[in-house]
Amino acid sequence: MTQGGYFHSVRLDLDKCKGCTNCIKRCPVEAIRVREGKAQIMEERCIDCGECVRVCPNHAKYVVTDGLDRLQQFRYRIALPAPAFYGQFRPDVPPGAVLAALMAVGFDGVFEVAVAAEAVTLATRAYLERGMPRAARPLISSACPAVIRLMQVRFPTLLPHIIPIESPMEMAARLAREEKAREWGVNPREIGAFFITPCAAKVTAAKQPEGSLVSSVDGVLSMSTMYAEVLRRLADVNPGTELHRSSGAGIGWGMAGGEGRALGTGTVLAVDGIHNVVAVLEEVERGTLSDVDFVEAQACVGGCIGGPLTVQNPFISRVRMRRLVEEFGRRSPGVDEAEVRRRFRQGFFDMAKTIKPRPVLRLDEDVTRAIRKMDRLEKTLARLPGLDCGACGSPTCRALAEDIVRERAFETDCIFQLREQLEELAERMVQLSRIVPPALSRDKASGGGGGGEPEDRD
Amino acid sequence: MLEFEVRGLDFAAVGEASGTIKRTLQQVGMDASLVRRVAVCAFEVETNIVIHAHRGVVRARISPRQVVVEGEDEGPGIPDLEAAMREGFSTAPAYIREMGFGAGMGFSNMRRCADHMEVSTQVGKGTRVRLVIEASGS
């Protein structure tokens, strides 16, 4: 489903929305307004980060994923669980058991995204060894699609800093299809690759990729749905060890800091939580981080384990993830380094297209007109109370001023402005009511009350 | 025109003026390289006031072809302007350097990013900086 030419995985359930201001205040790109008692997502701005899904107290925001019925459209099916999936289960459930239970749901094979993450780590190392122009430092990870889209909208000048290597999700789909087609001796087109996602951002990335022409992911399943499916089958499966190939380095990608740790080279700055990411990117833009080589930025607090489609508290999953990283840290990686390097040189890991800016925050396409609007915006803003109460339906007074200039709102949408105008009107009404028409006033000479008369007349 | 009051030693607020100027220019749709250069200039002007002066203002005048960034402060002034212009020259005390400020790159960064720079200073009174950043191709 595409709306206005841009696919969005984050949607609004109008019946559940009460028109409160929780979501408008938290959106990192100010893409939500409340109008006529309901939230409205501005399609052109939304980056599908899922922040509003998390903060909505009425669960009116939801994430569109594929249903399990989509599996029927493919002759052969592979599940691609994100590393964060392992952190959802009790500590006595090993990854091998999770994968075996996944097979039982109706897949012919599994391919861990953690394995693809190991390959991406090796490819990134090879990329860093090439040596970078100083202007593009620090390099920024391409793994979190919400961060990529945030940069398209708010930090277009930083787009050249993004490492042009595909994400583990995308690489997992490619590697899985290739491997299974060979293994099973079948046509790769008959294989459906299904990613099990912790978030909305990756749904959008699969349906409408920014770095590749077409995604290799055929379907995206919600982690919370798959958690329930797996849980039901855990008791009946035999946790074989052959399904689980990933090492601690790949599993660690599921939590904040894991990608940088796996990389193991250079100075890494790891930041998680979309508002923290904004603050760090502002520093990068200012050029103050020359001592940092690599920025690992993730939109969700805690990394992917904090995704809006996860079921477990991210701090609890983090403990479990850390244990897994330690337990499988020393075993050999699930991919062959020489092979990854060879294919990296052939361009197998490269993004197929450059990520372009989306200048949706611009006031006008014409700079002169935009400057005039900005002037009006500043003057309007000066008249607003500066309380950022959100009662007008815009997230801040500044956003309201912007909406007014864009002719999407009125100054009287501000309840304080409205009250002031009402007050003025009321005063004027009182004044008007005091005026007595000449035909009704009995004593014209006294000037209507005699207030002007000297008191010592008698 | 955008105008911001800046207080001396208010390090927590460093970046507020330049950040707002940067966002404004982006919203107006100015060329990315111009935005970057203006942001650097505004940041250096702002930081100089915080490090050295008692109080001051940072202003940005925006027109389609150029942006003028001005800083005006009440402060000690600069006794040796020529030395202050040299890269790496700094009179910032040690505790400010420890915070990562005062590396003596302020004026050289401004000169690198601005097309025109004027500095007038009066010891014991204050300093005025005016920077003109032209849009490329104009």
mmCIF file of N, CA and C in Angstrom, chain A residues 88-165:
data_model
loop_
_atom_site.group_PDB
_atom_site.id
_atom_site.type_symbol
_atom_site.label_atom_id
_atom_site.label_comp_id
_atom_site.label_asym_id
_atom_site.label_seq_id
_atom_site.Cartn_x
_atom_site.Cartn_y
_atom_site.Cartn_z
ATOM 1 N N GLN A 88 14.466 -12.135 23.032
ATOM 2 C CA GLN A 88 13.069 -12.070 23.487
ATOM 3 C C GLN A 88 12.704 -13.236 24.406
ATOM 4 N N PHE A 89 13.521 -14.310 24.343
ATOM 5 C CA PHE A 89 13.137 -15.538 25.041
ATOM 6 C C PHE A 89 13.848 -15.696 26.379
ATOM 7 N N ARG A 90 13.338 -16.638 27.178
ATOM 8 C CA ARG A 90 13.940 -16.916 28.481
ATOM 9 C C ARG A 90 15.385 -17.375 28.289
ATOM 10 N N PRO A 91 16.204 -17.209 29.330
ATOM 11 C CA PRO A 91 17.618 -17.555 29.167
ATOM 12 C C PRO A 91 17.864 -19.041 28.880
ATOM 13 N N ASP A 92 16.920 -19.896 29.209
ATOM 14 C CA ASP A 92 17.154 -21.325 28.954
ATOM 15 C C ASP A 92 16.732 -21.751 27.539
ATOM 16 N N VAL A 93 16.358 -20.771 26.707
ATOM 17 C CA VAL A 93 16.006 -21.093 25.323
ATOM 18 C C VAL A 93 17.166 -20.695 24.410
ATOM 19 N N PRO A 94 17.937 -21.662 23.929
ATOM 20 C CA PRO A 94 19.082 -21.315 23.084
ATOM 21 C C PRO A 94 18.635 -20.928 21.675
ATOM 22 N N PRO A 95 19.453 -20.155 20.951
ATOM 23 C CA PRO A 95 19.110 -19.772 19.581
ATOM 24 C C PRO A 95 18.732 -20.977 18.718
ATOM 25 N N GLY A 96 19.398 -22.114 18.941
ATOM 26 C CA GLY A 96 19.098 -23.313 18.160
ATOM 27 C C GLY A 96 17.640 -23.725 18.300
ATOM 28 N N ALA A 97 17.100 -23.607 19.509
ATOM 29 C CA ALA A 97 15.702 -23.984 19.746
ATOM 30 C C ALA A 97 14.759 -22.995 19.077
ATOM 31 N N VAL A 98 15.099 -21.694 19.145
ATOM 32 C CA VAL A 98 14.272 -20.655 18.503
ATOM 33 C C VAL A 98 14.204 -20.928 17.001
ATOM 34 N N LEU A 99 15.340 -21.269 16.422
ATOM 35 C CA LEU A 99 15.386 -21.495 14.977
ATOM 36 C C LEU A 99 14.617 -22.756 14.593
ATOM 37 N N ALA A 100 14.731 -23.795 15.422
ATOM 38 C CA ALA A 100 14.004 -25.039 15.148
ATOM 39 C C ALA A 100 12.497 -24.791 15.215
ATOM 40 N N ALA A 101 12.072 -24.010 16.204
ATOM 41 C CA ALA A 101 10.644 -23.700 16.344
ATOM 42 C C ALA A 101 10.164 -22.847 15.174
ATOM 43 N N LEU A 102 11.031 -21.968 14.687
ATOM 44 C CA LEU A 102 10.693 -21.134 13.527
ATOM 45 C C LEU A 102 10.413 -22.024 12.322
ATOM 46 N N MET A 103 11.258 -23.036 12.124
ATOM 47 C CA MET A 103 11.069 -23.985 11.011
ATOM 48 C C MET A 103 9.682 -24.617 11.116
ATOM 49 N N ALA A 104 9.319 -24.953 12.347
ATOM 50 C CA ALA A 104 8.044 -25.633 12.567
ATOM 51 C C ALA A 104 6.838 -24.744 12.235
ATOM 52 N N VAL A 105 7.054 -23.428 12.215
ATOM 53 C CA VAL A 105 5.964 -22.509 11.875
ATOM 54 C C VAL A 105 5.573 -22.672 10.398
ATOM 55 N N GLY A 106 6.517 -23.124 9.597
ATOM 56 C CA GLY A 106 6.191 -23.307 8.179
ATOM 57 C C GLY A 106 7.264 -22.816 7.224
ATOM 58 N N PHE A 107 8.501 -22.858 7.683
ATOM 59 C CA PHE A 107 9.602 -22.459 6.804
ATOM 60 C C PHE A 107 10.411 -23.686 6.384
ATOM 61 N N ASP A 108 10.987 -23.599 5.195
ATOM 62 C CA ASP A 108 11.822 -24.695 4.720
ATOM 63 C C ASP A 108 13.266 -24.503 5.147
ATOM 64 N N GLY A 109 13.581 -23.296 5.535
ATOM 65 C CA GLY A 109 14.949 -23.024 5.971
ATOM 66 C C GLY A 109 15.000 -21.759 6.795
ATOM 67 N N VAL A 110 16.088 -21.608 7.549
ATOM 68 C CA VAL A 110 16.309 -20.356 8.274
ATOM 69 C C VAL A 110 17.696 -19.847 7.902
ATOM 70 N N PHE A 111 17.819 -18.540 7.896
ATOM 71 C CA PHE A 111 19.130 -17.930 7.689
ATOM 72 C C PHE A 111 19.211 -16.773 8.682
ATOM 73 N N GLU A 112 20.136 -16.869 9.620
ATOM 74 C CA GLU A 112 20.218 -15.851 10.663
ATOM 75 C C GLU A 112 20.744 -14.525 10.114
ATOM 76 N N VAL A 113 20.040 -13.447 10.449
ATOM 77 C CA VAL A 113 20.533 -12.128 10.048
ATOM 78 C C VAL A 113 21.853 -11.837 10.771
ATOM 79 N N ALA A 114 22.049 -12.488 11.927
ATOM 80 C CA ALA A 114 23.310 -12.332 12.657
ATOM 81 C C ALA A 114 24.497 -12.797 11.813
ATOM 82 N N VAL A 115 24.286 -13.823 10.988
ATOM 83 C CA VAL A 115 25.356 -14.307 10.110
ATOM 84 C C VAL A 115 25.664 -13.250 9.046
ATOM 85 N N ALA A 116 24.602 -12.676 8.485
ATOM 86 C CA ALA A 116 24.794 -11.605 7.494
ATOM 87 C C ALA A 116 25.478 -10.397 8.139
ATOM 88 N N ALA A 117 25.168 -10.151 9.419
ATOM 89 C CA ALA A 117 25.780 -9.030 10.138
ATOM 90 C C ALA A 117 27.293 -9.249 10.250
ATOM 91 N N GLU A 118 27.680 -10.505 10.464
ATOM 92 C CA GLU A 118 29.120 -10.805 10.514
ATOM 93 C C GLU A 118 29.768 -10.506 9.167
ATOM 94 N N ALA A 119 29.070 -10.870 8.090
ATOM 95 C CA ALA A 119 29.599 -10.594 6.750
ATOM 96 C C ALA A 119 29.706 -9.088 6.519
ATOM 97 N N VAL A 120 28.668 -8.341 6.958
ATOM 98 C CA VAL A 120 28.684 -6.885 6.784
ATOM 99 C C VAL A 120 29.835 -6.268 7.594
ATOM 100 N N THR A 121 30.085 -6.819 8.787
ATOM 101 C CA THR A 121 31.204 -6.335 9.596
ATOM 102 C C THR A 121 32.524 -6.496 8.832
ATOM 103 N N LEU A 122 32.717 -7.676 8.238
ATOM 104 C CA LEU A 122 33.953 -7.933 7.496
ATOM 105 C C LEU A 122 34.057 -7.023 6.274
ATOM 106 N N ALA A 123 32.927 -6.826 5.594
ATOM 107 C CA ALA A 123 32.928 -5.953 4.421
ATOM 108 C C ALA A 123 33.235 -4.512 4.829
ATOM 109 N N THR A 124 32.687 -4.094 5.988
ATOM 110 C CA THR A 124 32.936 -2.732 6.470
ATOM 111 C C THR A 124 34.412 -2.548 6.797
ATOM 112 N N ARG A 125 35.001 -3.581 7.418
ATOM 113 C CA ARG A 125 36.436 -3.506 7.724
ATOM 114 C C ARG A 125 37.239 -3.327 6.435
ATOM 115 N N ALA A 126 36.872 -4.091 5.414
ATOM 116 C CA ALA A 126 37.562 -3.997 4.120
ATOM 117 C C ALA A 126 37.369 -2.597 3.530
ATOM 118 N N TYR A 127 36.176 -2.052 3.707
ATOM 119 C CA TYR A 127 35.880 -0.708 3.188
ATOM 120 C C TYR A 127 36.732 0.343 3.901
ATOM 121 N N LEU A 128 36.853 0.191 5.235
ATOM 122 C CA LEU A 128 37.634 1.161 6.015
ATOM 123 C C LEU A 128 39.108 1.109 5.646
ATOM 124 N N GLU A 129 39.579 -0.097 5.294
ATOM 125 C CA GLU A 129 40.997 -0.245 4.939
ATOM 126 C C GLU A 129 41.350 0.511 3.669
ATOM 127 N N ARG A 130 40.343 0.781 2.835
ATOM 128 C CA ARG A 130 40.602 1.514 1.595
ATOM 129 C C ARG A 130 41.079 2.941 1.875
ATOM 130 N N GLY A 131 40.766 3.427 3.070
ATOM 131 C CA GLY A 131 41.146 4.799 3.413
ATOM 132 C C GLY A 131 40.121 5.769 2.875
ATOM 133 N N MET A 132 39.667 6.645 3.747
ATOM 134 C CA MET A 132 38.579 7.536 3.384
ATOM 135 C C MET A 132 39.053 8.972 3.212
ATOM 136 N N PRO A 133 38.363 9.721 2.360
ATOM 137 C CA PRO A 133 38.653 11.159 2.338
ATOM 138 C C PRO A 133 38.313 11.758 3.711
ATOM 139 N N ARG A 134 39.131 12.657 4.183
ATOM 140 C CA ARG A 134 38.923 13.218 5.525
ATOM 141 C C ARG A 134 37.574 13.921 5.667
ATOM 142 N N ALA A 135 37.092 14.445 4.534
ATOM 143 C CA ALA A 135 35.831 15.195 4.584
ATOM 144 C C ALA A 135 34.668 14.310 5.033
ATOM 145 N N ALA A 136 34.762 13.010 4.746
ATOM 146 C CA ALA A 136 33.645 12.124 5.066
ATOM 147 C C ALA A 136 33.798 11.482 6.443
ATOM 148 N N ARG A 137 34.639 12.024 7.281
ATOM 149 C CA ARG A 137 34.794 11.466 8.630
ATOM 150 C C ARG A 137 33.950 12.257 9.607
ATOM 151 N N PRO A 138 33.364 11.650 10.618
ATOM 152 C CA PRO A 138 33.341 10.206 10.834
ATOM 153 C C PRO A 138 32.346 9.523 9.901
ATOM 154 N N LEU A 139 32.605 8.257 9.614
ATOM 155 C CA LEU A 139 31.673 7.487 8.789
ATOM 156 C C LEU A 139 30.472 7.098 9.642
ATOM 157 N N ILE A 140 29.337 6.969 8.985
ATOM 158 C CA ILE A 140 28.112 6.651 9.717
ATOM 159 C C ILE A 140 27.555 5.323 9.198
ATOM 160 N N SER A 141 27.156 4.480 10.125
ATOM 161 C CA SER A 141 26.621 3.160 9.770
ATOM 162 C C SER A 141 25.335 3.280 8.957
ATOM 163 N N SER A 142 25.128 2.336 8.066
ATOM 164 C CA SER A 142 23.914 2.357 7.236
ATOM 165 C C SER A 142 22.870 1.372 7.761
ATOM 166 N N ALA A 143 23.124 0.794 8.937
ATOM 167 C CA ALA A 143 22.288 -0.320 9.384
ATOM 168 C C ALA A 143 20.868 0.074 9.782
ATOM 169 N N CYS A 144 20.690 1.226 10.407
ATOM 170 C CA CYS A 144 19.351 1.601 10.887
ATOM 171 C C CYS A 144 18.646 2.469 9.845
ATOM 172 N N PRO A 145 17.592 1.943 9.221
ATOM 173 C CA PRO A 145 16.918 2.696 8.163
ATOM 174 C C PRO A 145 16.205 3.957 8.663
ATOM 175 N N ALA A 146 15.821 3.979 9.943
ATOM 176 C CA ALA A 146 15.166 5.190 10.454
ATOM 177 C C ALA A 146 16.187 6.327 10.536
ATOM 178 N N VAL A 147 17.420 5.975 10.900
ATOM 179 C CA VAL A 147 18.478 6.988 10.974
ATOM 180 C C VAL A 147 18.796 7.510 9.571
ATOM 181 N N ILE A 148 18.837 6.599 8.607
ATOM 182 C CA ILE A 148 19.097 7.005 7.216
ATOM 183 C C ILE A 148 18.026 8.010 6.766
ATOM 184 N N ARG A 149 16.761 7.686 7.041
ATOM 185 C CA ARG A 149 15.681 8.572 6.582
ATOM 186 C C ARG A 149 15.648 9.877 7.383
ATOM 187 N N LEU A 150 16.049 9.805 8.652
ATOM 188 C CA LEU A 150 16.183 11.026 9.452
ATOM 189 C C LEU A 150 17.212 11.952 8.799
ATOM 190 N N MET A 151 18.318 11.356 8.356
ATOM 191 C CA MET A 151 19.366 12.155 7.722
ATOM 192 C C MET A 151 18.903 12.747 6.398
ATOM 193 N N GLN A 152 18.096 11.992 5.645
ATOM 194 C CA GLN A 152 17.575 12.518 4.380
ATOM 195 C C GLN A 152 16.760 13.786 4.607
ATOM 196 N N VAL A 153 16.040 13.822 5.735
ATOM 197 C CA VAL A 153 15.153 14.944 6.011
ATOM 198 C C VAL A 153 15.867 16.056 6.777
ATOM 199 N N ARG A 154 16.618 15.689 7.831
ATOM 200 C CA ARG A 154 17.187 16.726 8.702
ATOM 201 C C ARG A 154 18.678 16.967 8.561
ATOM 202 N N PHE A 155 19.420 15.972 8.032
ATOM 203 C CA PHE A 155 20.873 16.139 7.914
ATOM 204 C C PHE A 155 21.379 15.788 6.515
ATOM 205 N N PRO A 156 20.815 16.438 5.494
ATOM 206 C CA PRO A 156 21.201 16.062 4.126
ATOM 207 C C PRO A 156 22.706 16.212 3.851
ATOM 208 N N THR A 157 23.353 17.144 4.561
ATOM 209 C CA THR A 157 24.787 17.346 4.287
ATOM 210 C C THR A 157 25.621 16.169 4.772
ATOM 211 N N LEU A 158 25.055 15.337 5.633
ATOM 212 C CA LEU A 158 25.825 14.216 6.170
ATOM 213 C C LEU A 158 25.662 12.931 5.363
ATOM 214 N N LEU A 159 24.805 12.929 4.358
ATOM 215 C CA LEU A 159 24.562 11.698 3.600
ATOM 216 C C LEU A 159 25.848 11.075 3.029
ATOM 217 N N PRO A 160 26.832 11.901 2.586
ATOM 218 C CA PRO A 160 28.069 11.288 2.080
ATOM 219 C C PRO A 160 28.882 10.549 3.157
ATOM 220 N N HIS A 161 28.510 10.720 4.432
ATOM 221 C CA HIS A 161 29.218 10.012 5.500
ATOM 222 C C HIS A 161 28.746 8.563 5.662
ATOM 223 N N ILE A 162 27.610 8.254 5.084
ATOM 224 C CA ILE A 162 27.044 6.913 5.270
ATOM 225 C C ILE A 162 27.883 5.878 4.516
ATOM 226 N N ILE A 163 28.231 4.805 5.209
ATOM 227 C CA ILE A 163 28.996 3.729 4.563
ATOM 228 C C ILE A 163 28.099 3.066 3.524
ATOM 229 N N PRO A 164 28.511 3.077 2.253
ATOM 230 C CA PRO A 164 27.609 2.592 1.189
ATOM 231 C C PRO A 164 27.563 1.070 1.091
ATOM 232 N N ILE A 165 27.375 0.440 2.235
ATOM 233 C CA ILE A 165 27.277 -1.019 2.276
ATOM 234 C C ILE A 165 25.867 -1.374 2.726
#
